[in-house]
Each structure stands twice: as structure tokens, then as C-alpha cells.
Amino acid sequence: MNKYNKLLDTIANTYHIVRGGKESDERWKARVVYSLLGRMALASLSDDLEEDEVTPEVGEPISIAHFKGRIREILDSYLALYPELHTFFAAEPKTLCDESYDIFLKTGCIYHTAYRITSAAPGMARKDGVQLERGMPLERQQYISGLGAYWPESSAFEGAVLYPSVEEMFGLQEGTLSALWSALVSNAAWSPLYAGESAEYLSHTTLFRWNRTPSKGIDVSIARLGQPGGRLYYLYRIENGQLLGSQLPHWLVNDPFCDGMSFCTVVHACLAHYAQLPAIRYRVDGTIVQAVFVPFFPPAELYWIRLYSWPLSLSSFSSNYRGVFSLEAFQVVKGVLEQIGYQFTEE
């Protein structure tokens, strides 16, 4: 960290990115650069660009291309300065640019209008003494965990919206998994379910798999019919040897904003009801926390988790997410998810 007049050390101090007790120097550097990429991308929203300029390749407003291009530009510059970080940023640069853009967009940090993207209005929400923030002026002193900004204590900012909860600020599930499952089952309208060859049934023996036959010994579970992109999801049960189904609301399981993964909330609720949802595993290392999340996490919660964490692997992105958090940010994540009904196990 001593090269170039301690450049990375200065950045780390600015954003309070502290090295873990057992963390390697290179991984710490990679975390610092990752957070800087996000800050510089947000800063690019204030660049002076012509609104009618478009990228000739795709006809997209240049502000979006410029946003992603700023990430690529800064990444290339820092990899030239610190070649030892190449192994941590082994993914195609376009992948990292697209992922960062999606995280900011789907957590409400930026808005995409017809001709441009803009920063969110200043907002904050508090949980257990920690204040999560978005849309604040970049000159405001903030702590950073991953790409997300926060304060380890309450800090007023004139004009910022104070949300009543973190869940409301980021569009997270506000009820519990248990309450969701109970409501779906109690409101089910049962009728004979004529399942064709495409029918699949949630497995209760192999996590996050689907079987061709209904599960045995389960009162109510989930089935899906149709092909990817046009699936219908049902609660199902077997009564007197007959398969009965109740279609789940389309908005609940087919939100187009969620990349075809919005059904995961119902799946998690079902597995939690039968005590089959695995715990989220985590390990504390000084001032940082490494966590391994349940596969196929619901999109709203997953993007929020990714906003406030550094991916353990910057070379690939998968549904089985592993992230590194600042201790303060993790305490908020853990508290919110425990309220929803997820369990945590410290290793």
C-alpha cells in the first residue's frame, strides 16, 4: 500500500475500508479498488455530456455507456498501477461494468429514464444505530462497504428523506417468510391440477432442485408448469390421490424487474416452513465479515446484499453468493434478514 504516495491507503482511509485481521494485502487492495470504481461511476453522472449524443453501436444514451465506461477506464488505470490485482479482476471488464450498473439500478441508487440515468434523491434509513445512505452528494464523508454508503451512527443531512425502515428504502420484504407462506396457503383456491409433461415439483430432499414427481410426506408445496420465460407457479397438495393446485399470483413470481428470479421468495418461504432452508454462514475477521448466502436468494434482498458487500470472487458472479462486509454493514444485513426469517450460523 506504500506505492504511489500511499494512494490506496489514502482511498481506504477516506472510505474507512479496514483490512481484516487475516486478510491478504492483495485482497484488501482489490476491495479498495472495487469500491473506488463504484464511487467514480456515480461521479460520472455529474459529467457534462450532450444529452442527444448516443453510442452508434447500440443506439443507447451515452450517459449509460459513459457510466459503464468510467468503471472500465478507472479499472484499467489501477490494474496498470497494481498488476498484482489482475487475478482478482479476472472477469471480462464488461461483466464487472454490467454488474455494478445493475446493483446500483436495482437498489434505487440510480434511475434510468428514457434518455439518461440520474442519481437517486438523498435518502437514509437506520437500523440498530447504523445509518444506510444513498443519493448523497459525493463530497459528503461516508463509510463504504462494497458499493454501498453508510454511517456507523446517526448523521443528519438536510433535505434527505428519512425512511421508516431499511426494508422500505430498498424495497425488501417487510413481512416474514412464515407469514407469507401462511397467507398463501390460507388464501389458496384449490382445484384439480392437470399437469403435463413440463410439470416440475420443488424437491424437499435436494436443495433448490425440481423433480418430475410430487414430493411425498409434504402437505403443501410448489409446482411449476410451462417452459422458461413463461412458467406458471402453483401451490399443490394431494387429497384422496388427486393432485390439487392453486395458482400463485403472477406479480409475485414473475416480476420482470427481477430477471426471472422473483419466485425465489416463495420457494424460500416454503422451505423455511418445513425447516429445510439452510442457514447463512458467516465468519468474523476483525472489522470485516465473510458470509455465504443461501442459493437463489430473492432478487431485491440479493441486490441489496451485493450493494453492501465486496464479492469474494471478482472473477465470476453466481447465484450462490459469497460476500465480504464491513462489520457495521453486516450487522444491519443480519438484523434485517433475521427479521424476515433467515437464520445465521457463525463459523
XYZ file of C-alpha atoms in Angstrom, residues 127-128 172 177 268 277-284 289-294 297 301-302 304-305 309 321-323 325-347:
51
model
C -31.148 0.069 11.827
C -29.523 -0.770 15.165
C -37.170 -5.522 0.692
C -41.300 -15.855 5.335
C -37.604 -19.838 0.451
C -33.863 -23.631 4.423
C -30.144 -23.699 5.245
C -28.636 -21.059 7.479
C -26.456 -18.248 6.173
C -22.896 -18.993 7.265
C -20.535 -16.202 8.281
C -17.109 -15.668 9.791
C -15.840 -12.537 11.537
C -17.234 -10.346 7.896
C -17.262 -13.033 5.232
C -20.677 -14.612 4.548
C -22.026 -17.403 2.334
C -25.682 -16.903 1.417
C -28.478 -19.318 0.648
C -31.692 -15.519 -2.915
C -32.604 -8.816 -0.995
C -29.736 -10.207 -3.101
C -29.146 -5.102 -1.519
C -26.698 -7.632 -0.080
C -20.547 -6.147 0.178
C -23.327 -15.517 -3.368
C -20.289 -15.097 -1.131
C -19.529 -11.603 0.101
C -18.856 -6.826 4.526
C -17.697 -4.188 6.911
C -18.733 -5.287 10.381
C -21.264 -2.440 10.745
C -22.923 -3.137 7.385
C -23.134 -6.846 8.136
C -24.863 -6.170 11.443
C -27.614 -4.369 9.542
C -27.884 -7.099 6.894
C -28.043 -9.798 9.549
C -30.645 -7.918 11.590
C -32.944 -7.291 8.631
C -32.723 -10.827 7.259
C -33.291 -12.380 10.691
C -36.492 -10.343 10.966
C -37.614 -11.815 7.641
C -36.937 -15.324 8.909
C -33.440 -16.270 7.749
C -31.095 -17.938 10.189
C -27.371 -17.285 10.602
C -24.604 -19.580 11.802
C -21.179 -18.258 12.831
C -18.249 -20.435 11.866
